[in-house]
Coordinates of C-alpha atoms in Angstrom, one line a residue:
Chain A
M214 CA 83.4 12.1 37.1
G215 CA 83.0 13.6 40.6
N216 CA 86.5 12.6 41.7
L217 CA 88.2 13.4 38.4
V218 CA 87.5 17.1 38.5
S219 CA 87.5 19.6 41.4
W220 CA 84.6 22.0 42.1
A221 CA 84.3 25.3 43.9
R222 CA 81.5 27.6 45.0
S223 CA 81.6 30.9 43.1
P224 CA 81.0 34.2 44.8
W225 CA 77.5 34.0 43.4
G226 CA 76.8 30.7 45.1
D227 CA 77.1 28.6 42.0
S228 CA 79.0 25.3 41.9
V229 CA 81.7 25.7 39.2
L230 CA 84.4 23.5 37.8
T231 CA 88.0 24.6 38.7
H232 CA 90.3 22.0 37.2
I233 CA 90.9 18.3 36.9
S234 CA 92.1 16.2 39.7
W235 CA 95.9 15.9 39.6
D236 CA 95.4 12.2 40.2
L237 CA 94.8 12.0 36.5
F238 CA 98.4 13.1 35.9
W239 CA 99.6 10.2 37.9
A240 CA 97.2 7.9 36.1
A241 CA 98.6 9.2 32.7
L242 CA 102.2 8.8 33.9
V243 CA 101.7 5.3 35.2
G244 CA 99.5 4.3 32.3
G245 CA 102.2 5.5 29.9
L246 CA 104.9 3.5 31.7
L247 CA 102.7 0.4 31.8
F248 CA 102.1 0.8 28.1
L249 CA 105.9 0.8 27.6
L250 CA 106.3 -2.4 29.6
A251 CA 103.3 -4.1 27.9
H252 CA 104.4 -3.1 24.4
G253 CA 108.0 -3.9 25.1
G254 CA 107.1 -7.4 26.3
Y255 CA 104.8 -7.9 23.4
M256 CA 107.5 -7.0 20.9
L257 CA 109.7 -9.8 22.3
F258 CA 107.2 -12.3 20.9
S259 CA 105.8 -10.3 18.0
Q260 CA 105.9 -12.2 14.7
H261 CA 105.8 -9.0 12.6
R262 CA 106.6 -9.8 9.0
K263 CA 108.6 -7.3 7.0
R264 CA 108.9 -7.4 3.2
E265 CA 111.1 -10.4 2.4
S266 CA 114.7 -9.5 1.4
S267 CA 114.3 -11.3 -1.9
E268 CA 111.3 -9.2 -2.7
V269 CA 113.2 -6.0 -1.7
D270 CA 116.1 -7.1 -3.9
R271 CA 113.7 -7.5 -6.8
M272 CA 112.2 -4.1 -6.2
E273 CA 115.6 -2.4 -6.0
A274 CA 116.2 -3.7 -9.5
E275 CA 112.8 -2.5 -10.6
Y276 CA 113.1 0.9 -9.1
K277 CA 116.8 1.5 -9.9
G278 CA 116.0 5.0 -11.0
L279 CA 115.6 6.0 -7.4
P280 CA 118.4 7.8 -5.6
A281 CA 120.3 6.1 -2.9
N282 CA 118.8 8.4 -0.3
I283 CA 115.2 9.5 -0.4
M284 CA 114.0 12.7 1.3
R285 CA 111.4 11.8 4.0
H286 CA 111.3 15.1 5.9
S287 CA 112.3 18.4 4.5
F288 CA 114.5 20.7 6.5
V289 CA 111.6 22.9 7.3
S290 CA 109.5 20.0 8.5
R291 CA 112.3 18.8 10.7
V292 CA 112.7 22.3 12.2
F293 CA 109.0 22.4 12.9
H294 CA 109.1 19.0 14.6
W295 CA 111.9 19.8 16.9
V296 CA 110.6 23.3 17.8
M297 CA 107.2 21.7 18.6
A298 CA 109.0 18.9 20.6
F299 CA 111.0 21.5 22.6
S300 CA 107.9 23.6 23.3
M301 CA 105.8 20.5 24.2
L302 CA 108.4 19.2 26.6
T303 CA 108.8 22.6 28.2
L304 CA 105.0 22.8 28.6
L305 CA 104.8 19.4 30.2
F306 CA 107.7 20.0 32.6
T307 CA 106.5 23.5 33.6
A308 CA 103.0 22.2 34.1
F309 CA 103.7 19.1 36.0
L310 CA 106.9 19.5 37.9
P311 CA 105.2 21.9 40.4
I312 CA 102.5 19.2 40.9
V313 CA 105.1 16.6 41.9
G314 CA 106.7 19.0 44.3
V315 CA 109.4 20.8 42.3
R316 CA 108.7 24.4 43.1
F317 CA 109.6 27.2 40.7
A318 CA 108.0 30.2 39.1
W319 CA 106.6 28.1 36.2
V320 CA 103.8 30.2 34.8
Y321 CA 105.9 32.6 32.7
W322 CA 107.8 29.7 31.0
H323 CA 104.6 27.8 30.5
W324 CA 102.7 30.5 28.6
M325 CA 105.9 31.4 26.6
A326 CA 106.2 27.8 25.6
G327 CA 102.6 27.8 24.8
I328 CA 103.0 30.7 22.4
L329 CA 105.9 28.9 20.7
L330 CA 103.8 25.8 20.4
T331 CA 100.9 27.8 18.9
A332 CA 103.1 29.6 16.5
S333 CA 104.8 26.4 15.3
V334 CA 101.4 24.6 14.9
M335 CA 100.0 27.5 12.9
F336 CA 103.0 27.4 10.7
H337 CA 102.7 23.7 10.3
I338 CA 99.0 24.0 9.2
V339 CA 100.0 26.5 6.5
H340 CA 103.1 24.5 5.5
A341 CA 101.3 21.2 5.4
T342 CA 98.4 22.7 3.4
L343 CA 100.5 24.6 0.8
V344 CA 103.8 22.6 0.5
L345 CA 103.4 19.1 1.9
D346 CA 101.2 16.3 0.7
F347 CA 98.3 17.3 2.9
W348 CA 96.2 14.1 2.7
S349 CA 99.2 11.7 3.3
I350 CA 98.9 12.0 7.1
W351 CA 95.1 11.5 7.5
V352 CA 93.4 8.3 8.4
G353 CA 90.1 7.1 6.9
P354 CA 88.1 4.2 5.6
K355 CA 90.6 3.8 2.8
D356 CA 93.2 2.5 5.3
I357 CA 91.1 -0.5 6.4
P358 CA 92.9 -2.9 3.9
E359 CA 96.3 -1.7 5.2
F360 CA 95.1 -2.1 8.8
K361 CA 93.9 -5.7 8.1
A362 CA 97.2 -6.6 6.4
E363 CA 99.2 -5.1 9.2
M364 CA 97.3 -7.1 11.8
L365 CA 97.9 -10.3 9.8
R366 CA 101.6 -9.5 9.5
E367 CA 101.7 -8.9 13.2
V368 CA 100.7 -12.5 13.9
G369 CA 103.2 -13.8 11.4
I370 CA 101.1 -14.2 8.2
D371 CA 102.7 -12.9 5.0
A372 CA 99.6 -10.9 4.0
P373 CA 99.5 -9.4 0.5
G374 CA 97.7 -6.2 1.5
P375 CA 99.1 -2.8 0.9
K376 CA 102.2 -1.4 2.7
S377 CA 101.9 2.1 4.1
G378 CA 102.3 5.3 2.1
K379 CA 104.7 7.9 3.4
Y380 CA 103.4 7.5 7.0
P381 CA 102.7 4.2 8.7
L382 CA 99.2 3.7 10.1
G383 CA 100.4 4.1 13.7
N384 CA 102.0 7.4 12.8
R385 CA 98.8 8.7 11.3
L386 CA 96.7 7.6 14.2
Y387 CA 99.2 9.3 16.6
H388 CA 99.0 12.5 14.5
L389 CA 95.3 12.5 14.8
A390 CA 95.4 12.1 18.5
V391 CA 98.0 14.9 18.8
L392 CA 95.9 17.1 16.5
V393 CA 92.9 16.8 18.7
A394 CA 94.8 17.2 22.0
G395 CA 97.1 19.9 20.6
L396 CA 94.3 22.1 19.1
S397 CA 92.4 21.7 22.4
V398 CA 95.3 22.8 24.6
I399 CA 96.0 25.6 22.3
A400 CA 92.5 26.9 22.2
S401 CA 92.0 26.6 25.9
G402 CA 95.5 27.9 26.6
I403 CA 94.9 31.0 24.5
L404 CA 91.8 31.7 26.5
M405 CA 93.7 31.2 29.7
M406 CA 96.1 34.0 28.7
W407 CA 93.3 36.4 30.0
R408 CA 93.7 34.8 33.4
V409 CA 97.4 35.7 33.9
R410 CA 99.5 38.7 33.4
T411 CA 101.3 38.4 30.1
G412 CA 101.6 41.9 28.7
I413 CA 100.0 40.6 25.6
V414 CA 96.3 40.9 26.6
E415 CA 94.8 42.7 29.5
R416 CA 94.0 40.4 32.3
N417 CA 90.3 40.0 32.5
P418 CA 88.7 36.8 34.0
Y419 CA 85.2 38.1 33.2
I420 CA 85.4 37.6 29.4
L421 CA 83.8 34.2 30.0
T422 CA 81.3 32.9 32.5
D423 CA 82.6 30.8 35.5
A424 CA 81.1 27.7 34.0
T425 CA 82.8 28.2 30.7
W426 CA 86.1 29.0 32.4
G427 CA 85.7 25.8 34.4
L428 CA 85.3 23.8 31.2
T429 CA 88.3 25.6 29.7
Y430 CA 90.5 24.6 32.6
V431 CA 89.2 21.0 32.6
V432 CA 89.8 20.6 28.8
H433 CA 93.3 22.1 29.2
G434 CA 94.0 19.8 32.1
L435 CA 92.6 16.6 30.4
M436 CA 94.5 17.2 27.2
G437 CA 97.6 18.1 29.2
V438 CA 97.6 14.8 31.0
G439 CA 96.7 13.1 27.8
F440 CA 99.9 14.6 26.3
V441 CA 101.9 13.0 29.1
G442 CA 100.9 9.5 27.8
L443 CA 101.2 10.6 24.2
V444 CA 104.7 12.0 24.6
I445 CA 105.9 9.0 26.6
A446 CA 104.6 6.7 23.8
H447 CA 106.2 8.9 21.1
I448 CA 109.6 9.0 22.7
Y449 CA 109.4 5.2 23.3
F450 CA 108.6 4.4 19.7
A451 CA 111.3 6.9 18.5
L452 CA 113.9 4.9 20.5
R453 CA 112.8 1.4 19.6
P454 CA 115.5 -0.3 17.6
E455 CA 113.2 -1.3 14.7
K456 CA 112.0 2.4 14.5
L457 CA 115.3 4.1 14.6
W458 CA 115.4 4.5 10.8
I459 CA 112.3 6.8 11.1
T460 CA 113.9 8.7 14.0
K461 CA 117.1 9.2 12.0
A462 CA 115.0 10.5 9.1
M463 CA 113.6 13.2 11.5
I464 CA 117.1 14.3 12.3
F465 CA 118.9 13.9 8.9
G466 CA 115.9 14.1 6.6
T467 CA 116.4 11.0 4.5
I468 CA 116.0 7.3 4.4
T469 CA 117.8 4.8 2.2
R470 CA 116.3 3.5 -0.9
R471 CA 116.2 0.0 0.6
Q472 CA 114.4 1.3 3.7
Y473 CA 111.9 3.0 1.4
L474 CA 111.2 -0.2 -0.5
E475 CA 111.2 -2.4 2.6
H476 CA 108.6 -0.4 4.5
H477 CA 106.6 1.6 2.0
D478 CA 104.4 1.1 -1.0
P479 CA 106.0 3.0 -3.9
D480 CA 102.6 3.4 -5.5
R481 CA 101.2 5.1 -2.3
W482 CA 104.3 7.2 -1.7
V483 CA 105.9 8.2 -4.8
A484 CA 109.5 9.2 -3.8
D485 CA 111.1 12.3 -5.1
K486 CA 113.7 11.1 -7.7
S487 CA 115.8 14.2 -7.1
G488 CA 117.2 12.4 -4.1
S489 CA 118.6 13.8 -0.9
N490 CA 119.3 17.3 -0.1
Chain B
M176 CA 82.1 40.3 53.1
P177 CA 81.4 36.8 54.4
P178 CA 78.6 36.4 56.8
I179 CA 80.1 36.4 60.3
R180 CA 78.5 33.5 62.0
D181 CA 80.5 33.5 65.2
V182 CA 79.9 29.8 65.5
M183 CA 83.1 27.9 64.7
P184 CA 82.7 24.6 62.9
A185 CA 83.4 21.6 65.0
F186 CA 87.0 20.4 65.4
E187 CA 89.0 18.3 67.7
L188 CA 91.1 20.5 70.0
F189 CA 94.5 19.5 71.2
Q190 CA 96.5 21.5 73.8
P191 CA 99.9 19.9 74.0
A192 CA 102.2 20.9 76.8
S193 CA 105.4 20.2 75.0
V194 CA 107.0 20.7 71.6
G195 CA 107.4 16.9 71.3
D196 CA 103.7 16.3 71.9
A197 CA 102.7 19.0 69.5
L198 CA 104.9 17.5 66.8
G199 CA 103.5 14.1 67.5
I200 CA 99.9 15.5 67.0
L201 CA 100.9 17.3 63.8
D202 CA 102.6 14.2 62.5
R203 CA 99.5 12.1 63.2
H204 CA 97.0 14.5 61.6
G205 CA 99.1 16.0 58.8
A206 CA 97.1 18.3 56.6
D207 CA 94.0 17.9 58.7
A208 CA 95.7 19.8 61.6
W209 CA 95.7 23.6 62.0
V210 CA 98.4 25.1 64.2
M211 CA 97.1 28.0 66.4
A212 CA 99.5 30.3 68.1
G213 CA 97.9 33.5 69.5
G214 CA 94.7 32.9 67.5
M215 CA 94.6 36.3 65.9
D216 CA 94.6 34.9 62.4
T217 CA 93.0 31.5 63.3
F218 CA 89.7 32.8 64.8
D219 CA 88.9 34.9 61.8
W220 CA 89.2 31.9 59.5
L221 CA 87.3 29.6 61.9
K222 CA 84.5 32.1 62.8
D223 CA 84.0 33.0 59.1
R224 CA 83.8 29.2 58.5
I225 CA 86.2 29.6 55.6
K226 CA 88.7 27.2 57.0
K227 CA 87.3 24.0 58.5
P228 CA 90.2 22.0 60.0
K229 CA 89.4 18.7 61.6
V230 CA 92.0 19.3 64.3
V231 CA 93.3 22.5 65.9
V232 CA 96.5 22.3 67.8
D233 CA 96.6 25.2 70.4
L234 CA 100.2 25.9 71.3
G235 CA 99.2 28.1 74.2
M236 CA 100.3 25.5 76.8
V237 CA 103.7 24.9 75.4
D238 CA 105.9 27.1 77.7
E239 CA 109.2 26.1 76.0
L240 CA 108.1 28.0 72.9
R241 CA 108.0 31.3 74.9
G242 CA 110.9 33.5 76.0
I243 CA 113.8 35.5 74.7
K244 CA 117.4 34.4 75.5
D245 CA 120.9 35.4 74.6
A246 CA 122.5 33.5 71.8
S247 CA 126.2 34.4 71.4
G248 CA 125.5 38.1 71.3
G249 CA 122.4 37.6 69.3
L250 CA 119.0 36.4 70.5
E251 CA 116.8 33.4 70.2
I252 CA 113.1 34.2 70.5
G253 CA 110.5 31.5 71.0
A254 CA 107.8 31.5 68.4
M255 CA 105.0 31.8 71.0
T256 CA 106.6 34.9 72.6
T257 CA 104.0 37.7 72.4
L258 CA 104.6 40.8 70.4
T259 CA 104.3 42.9 73.5
T260 CA 107.1 40.9 75.2
V261 CA 109.2 41.3 72.1
A262 CA 108.6 45.0 71.9
N263 CA 109.3 45.6 75.6
N264 CA 112.1 43.2 76.1
P265 CA 115.3 45.0 77.3
L266 CA 117.6 42.7 75.3
V267 CA 115.6 43.2 72.1
K268 CA 115.5 47.0 72.6
E269 CA 119.2 47.2 73.3
R270 CA 120.5 44.9 70.5
F271 CA 117.7 45.0 67.9
P272 CA 115.6 48.1 68.3
L273 CA 114.5 47.6 64.7
L274 CA 112.6 44.5 65.8
A275 CA 111.2 46.2 68.9
A276 CA 110.0 49.1 66.8
A277 CA 108.3 46.7 64.3
A278 CA 106.6 44.6 67.1
L279 CA 105.5 47.7 68.8
I280 CA 103.5 48.9 65.9
V281 CA 101.6 45.7 65.1
A282 CA 97.8 46.1 65.2
S283 CA 96.8 47.3 68.7
P284 CA 97.9 46.8 72.3
Q285 CA 95.3 44.1 72.8
I286 CA 96.3 42.2 69.8
R287 CA 100.0 42.5 70.7
N288 CA 99.3 41.1 74.1
Q289 CA 97.8 38.0 72.6
G290 CA 99.5 37.7 69.2
T291 CA 102.9 36.0 68.9
V292 CA 105.9 36.7 66.9
G293 CA 105.6 33.3 65.3
G294 CA 102.0 33.9 64.4
N295 CA 102.8 37.3 63.0
V296 CA 105.3 36.0 60.5
S297 CA 103.2 33.0 59.6
Q298 CA 99.9 34.7 59.2
D299 CA 98.0 34.3 56.0
A300 CA 97.3 36.9 53.3
R301 CA 94.7 39.5 54.2
C302 CA 93.3 40.0 50.6
W303 CA 89.5 40.5 51.2
Y304 CA 88.6 38.4 48.2
Y305 CA 90.5 35.4 49.6
R306 CA 89.3 36.1 53.1
A307 CA 85.7 36.1 51.9
G308 CA 86.2 32.4 51.0
W309 CA 86.0 32.9 47.2
P310 CA 87.7 30.3 45.1
C311 CA 90.8 32.3 44.1
Y312 CA 94.2 30.9 43.3
R313 CA 95.3 31.1 46.9
A314 CA 92.3 29.0 47.9
G315 CA 93.0 26.4 45.3
G316 CA 91.0 27.8 42.4
N317 CA 92.1 29.4 39.2
I318 CA 91.2 33.0 39.4
C319 CA 92.5 36.2 41.1
Y320 CA 89.5 38.4 41.9
A321 CA 91.8 41.2 43.0
D322 CA 93.5 41.6 39.6
T323 CA 90.7 42.4 37.1
P324 CA 89.6 45.6 35.4
T325 CA 87.0 46.0 38.1
S326 CA 88.8 44.9 41.2
V327 CA 89.2 46.9 44.4
N328 CA 92.9 46.4 45.0
R329 CA 94.4 49.4 46.7
E330 CA 96.1 47.2 49.3
H331 CA 97.6 44.7 46.9
A332 CA 100.9 44.0 45.3
I333 CA 103.0 46.1 43.0
F334 CA 106.0 43.7 42.8
N335 CA 106.4 40.0 41.8
A336 CA 102.7 39.3 41.2
D337 CA 102.2 35.9 39.7
R338 CA 98.5 35.3 39.2
C339 CA 97.8 36.2 42.9
V340 CA 98.3 39.8 43.9
A341 CA 97.9 39.4 47.7
V342 CA 100.6 40.8 49.9
N343 CA 102.4 39.7 53.0
P344 CA 100.8 41.6 55.9
S345 CA 103.5 41.1 58.6
D346 CA 105.3 44.0 60.3
T347 CA 107.9 41.9 62.0
A348 CA 108.8 39.9 58.9
P349 CA 110.7 42.7 57.1
A350 CA 112.5 43.5 60.3
L351 CA 113.6 40.0 60.8
I352 CA 114.9 39.7 57.2
A353 CA 116.7 43.0 57.7
L354 CA 118.4 41.4 60.7
D355 CA 119.5 38.2 58.9
A356 CA 117.3 36.2 61.2
E357 CA 116.9 32.4 60.9
F358 CA 113.7 30.5 61.5
V359 CA 113.9 27.2 63.3
I360 CA 111.3 24.7 62.0
K361 CA 110.8 21.3 63.5
R362 CA 109.1 18.3 61.9
G363 CA 109.0 15.0 63.7
S364 CA 112.4 14.4 65.0
A365 CA 114.0 16.6 62.4
E366 CA 115.0 20.3 62.6
R367 CA 115.8 22.7 59.9
V368 CA 117.0 26.3 60.1
V369 CA 115.7 28.5 57.3
P370 CA 117.1 32.0 56.6
A371 CA 114.3 34.5 57.1
R372 CA 114.3 35.6 53.5
E373 CA 113.7 32.0 52.4
F374 CA 111.0 31.4 55.0
F375 CA 108.6 33.5 52.8
V376 CA 107.5 32.3 49.4
G377 CA 105.9 34.1 46.5
P378 CA 102.9 32.8 44.4
G379 CA 105.3 31.7 41.6
I380 CA 106.7 29.1 44.0
D381 CA 103.6 28.2 46.0
I382 CA 100.4 30.1 45.3
T383 CA 98.5 28.7 48.3
R384 CA 101.0 29.6 51.0
L385 CA 103.0 32.7 52.2
T386 CA 105.7 30.6 53.9
V387 CA 107.6 27.4 53.5
L388 CA 105.7 25.8 56.4
Q389 CA 104.0 22.6 55.3
P390 CA 101.5 20.4 57.2
G391 CA 103.5 18.8 60.0
D392 CA 105.9 21.6 60.4
L393 CA 106.2 23.7 63.5
L394 CA 108.0 27.0 63.8
T395 CA 109.6 26.9 67.2
A396 CA 112.0 29.8 67.4
I397 CA 113.6 32.7 65.6
R398 CA 117.3 33.2 65.9
I399 CA 118.8 36.6 65.3
P400 CA 122.6 36.7 64.9
A401 CA 124.7 39.3 66.5
T402 CA 125.7 40.7 63.0
W403 CA 123.3 43.7 63.2
A404 CA 123.2 44.2 66.9
G405 CA 123.5 47.8 67.8
K406 CA 123.7 49.0 64.2
A407 CA 121.8 51.9 62.8
H408 CA 118.2 51.0 61.8
Y409 CA 115.0 52.4 60.5
F410 CA 111.4 51.2 60.7
E411 CA 108.3 52.9 59.5
K412 CA 104.8 51.7 58.8
V413 CA 102.3 53.5 56.7
R414 CA 98.6 52.6 57.3
D415 CA 95.2 54.1 56.9
R416 CA 94.8 54.6 60.6
Q417 CA 97.3 54.7 63.4
V418 CA 96.1 51.7 65.3
W419 CA 94.8 48.2 64.5
D420 CA 95.5 48.2 60.9
F421 CA 97.8 46.4 58.4
A422 CA 100.6 48.2 56.6
L423 CA 99.9 49.7 53.2
V424 CA 103.7 49.7 53.0
N425 CA 106.2 49.3 55.7
I426 CA 110.0 49.4 55.6
A427 CA 112.8 47.9 57.8
A428 CA 116.4 48.8 57.3
S429 CA 119.6 47.9 59.0
L430 CA 122.6 50.1 58.2
N431 CA 126.2 49.3 59.2
M432 CA 128.0 52.7 59.2
S433 CA 131.7 53.3 58.9
G434 CA 131.8 56.9 60.0
S435 CA 129.4 58.7 57.8
T436 CA 129.5 56.0 55.1
I437 CA 127.2 53.0 54.7
S438 CA 129.4 49.9 54.6
D439 CA 126.6 47.4 54.5
A440 CA 122.8 47.5 54.5
R441 CA 119.7 45.5 54.6
M442 CA 116.5 47.1 53.4
V443 CA 113.1 45.3 53.1
V444 CA 109.7 46.6 52.4
N445 CA 106.4 44.7 53.0
G446 CA 102.9 45.2 51.9
V447 CA 104.0 45.4 48.3
A448 CA 104.4 41.7 47.3
A449 CA 103.4 38.3 48.5
E450 CA 106.7 38.0 50.3
P451 CA 108.6 40.7 52.1
Y452 CA 110.4 42.5 49.3
R453 CA 114.1 42.8 49.8
L454 CA 115.6 45.7 47.9
D455 CA 118.8 44.0 46.8
A456 CA 119.6 46.7 44.2
V457 CA 119.3 49.4 46.7
E458 CA 121.5 47.6 49.2
A459 CA 124.2 47.2 46.6
A460 CA 123.9 50.8 45.4
I461 CA 124.2 52.5 48.8
K462 CA 127.2 50.6 50.0
G463 CA 130.1 53.0 50.3
K464 CA 127.9 56.0 50.1
P465 CA 127.0 58.6 52.7
R466 CA 123.5 58.8 54.3
D467 CA 122.6 61.9 52.4
K468 CA 119.9 63.2 50.0
A469 CA 121.8 62.1 46.9
T470 CA 122.1 58.5 48.1
A471 CA 118.4 58.6 49.2
D472 CA 117.3 59.8 45.8
L473 CA 119.3 57.2 44.0
A474 CA 118.0 54.4 46.2
A475 CA 114.4 55.6 45.9
D476 CA 114.6 55.3 42.1
L477 CA 116.2 51.9 42.3
A478 CA 113.6 50.7 44.8
V479 CA 110.6 50.9 42.5
Q480 CA 112.2 49.5 39.3
G481 CA 109.9 46.8 38.1
A482 CA 106.9 47.9 40.0
V483 CA 103.6 47.1 38.2
P484 CA 100.7 48.9 39.8
L485 CA 97.1 47.6 39.8
R486 CA 94.0 49.7 39.2
H487 CA 93.9 51.3 42.6
N488 CA 97.4 51.0 44.2
A489 CA 99.7 53.1 42.1
Y490 CA 100.1 55.3 45.2
K491 CA 102.4 52.6 46.6
I492 CA 105.1 53.5 44.1
P493 CA 105.8 57.0 45.5
L494 CA 105.1 55.7 48.9
V495 CA 107.9 53.1 48.6
K496 CA 110.2 55.8 47.2
A497 CA 109.4 58.1 50.1
L498 CA 110.0 55.4 52.7
V499 CA 113.3 54.4 51.1
K500 CA 114.4 58.0 51.2
R501 CA 113.4 58.4 54.8
A502 CA 115.1 55.1 55.8
I503 CA 118.4 56.3 54.3
R504 CA 118.2 59.9 55.6
G505 CA 116.9 58.7 59.0
E506 CA 114.1 61.3 59.3
A507 CA 111.7 59.5 61.6
E508 CA 111.6 60.2 65.3
W509 CA 112.7 56.7 66.3
A510 CA 115.8 56.6 64.0
T511 CA 118.9 56.2 66.0
S512 CA 121.5 57.7 63.7

C-alpha cells in the first residue's frame, strides 16, 4: 500500500495520509481500455444464445395484449440519468485533466459538479424508493439461477433458466458498484467542501483530525479512479451494437414489444400495458 | 518556525560556465535539479532542510546571463543581472525608471547586491506555513494552513485565492508586467518567449508553482520593448519596515499621456494574489480620462472589486485603493509626471 498512497508529516510530527498516488489513475485508465479490448475480442467468439425467434413469435401471440412500445425508463428517470452522466463526466474531467497536464482552474467546476451529482443522487434515491420498483435493481441470492443460466447461454447452451427482469444481471451489478463508489465520493466530497472556499460552508480544515482527513482524501481518490474504469465500461457497453436497444431506451424511454419478449422474463418484469408515453 | 539547522543537506553542486552547459545539466537531472541564481531564496530552503534537491545548479559562473543591452529602443536584461545593477543602470533609469524604482526597493542593499532580477521574479511564495515545511497544498498536500478560522494571515491574498492563499512576493514582477516585458525561457535546444503576465501562474492553474518554469527550464533573459520607454510611471511599495521586508502591497503603473489625458495604462499590484494582479478593469476605465481625483476615486473602487479578505488582512483592501489613487494622481516623490 506504501506506493499507492502518499504520506506527509503534519506540523505535529505525525505521519498522515494526503492522497492516493496518481499512478492509480493511469492504472484505472489502462485497465479500462484493456477491458474494452479483452471484452471486444471475447465477443467476437461469444456463443451467447438469445431467445429463439420461434419462441419469441409464440410469446408475441401469447402476450398480444401488450402495446407495441413498452416504457422502460420514464422521462424523469431519463433526465436523472443524463444529469448524473453530465455531472460525472464533468467531475472526472475536472479531476483528472490537471493530472495529465491540462492546466485550468478546475476546483470551482469540480465542486459545482459534485453538488449537481449529490442533488441528482438524492433525488434518485427518493424517486426510486417512492415511484420506481425499488427492488428491481438489487442483486441477491435470488439471482443465482439467472446467473447460472446466463453463463450457460454464454458458452452456447440453450439453458432453460430465467431471463432477466427489468434490468439484466450485469446492469444490476454495475448499479451496485456505482452505488458504493458514488456514495463514497459524495460523502467524502461533501466533507472536502470544508477544505475549499465555496461560500456554502466556512472553510475549516480542523473539523476532522489529520488522520481522518487523510482517509477522506484517499477514499475520494480511490473511488474517483474507480469511476474512471466504471465510466469507460459503461460507455463501452452503451455503444456495443447488441446493447444499443438499451441505450436507445435511455434516450427515448421505450423498447419494442419484441425486444421486451426477446430479452426479458414477462413474469419477472410485468410491463405496463398502457404503452409508450 | 522551522528549526534553523544551518547545515544544508548534501547535494551535488554544478557550476556551469555557459548556458549550454547549464541546460545540459538541467536536462540530465530534470526534477532532481534546483536552479540557483543569487541564492537569496535557495539558501533559506536548503538551510531549513525543507527542500532537499539532489543537484544544485549554481548559475553564478554563467557570465552570458549577466548584463543589460539595448534592444531596438527597449532593453534585454540577463536573468543573472543583480538588482543593484538594474536599479543603477543608466539605460534602465533613462528608459524604464519604473523598473529601476522597483529594483531599488527590494529587500536591502546587501540582498540587492547578490540577488538577481531572474531570481526575484522566480522566487517562491513566502507564506510562513509553507516555508515551515508543513504539508500544505503548495507543498503537495491537501490543506491550506493560512486560510482557516484560526490562521495568522495578514500578509496573504485578497484576490483569486484557490485553496492556497499565498501571495507573490516580488517587487520587480509587477513593474515588468506593467512594461509589457517578455521572459526568455530556454529548455534543451528550444527557446520560448513568454509575456510577463503569463509567466506567473495562480493556484488554480498550478498550486505548487508561482511561475510557468518547469524542471529543465532556464530563465535566461527579460526583454522590455520600447513601448513604455520614457512614459509616465508610478511605483510604490508598502511594507512593515522600510528595509529588508517584503511588500504588504506594491503597485506598478505605466501611463501613456496625451496632454493631460491618459491614453493607455498598465497597472499591476502585488502582494495581493498568488500572481501579480493586473488591474484590467482599472486600465480600461481610466483610458481617455485625466489624471485627477475623480479618475483616481473611480479607479480605486474598481480595483478592489472581487476582493475577499481573510481573517487578518482586510486592511489590504483600503491599502490597494489608496495605492491606486496615488498611482493615478502621482503623489509620491519619485513620480515623474
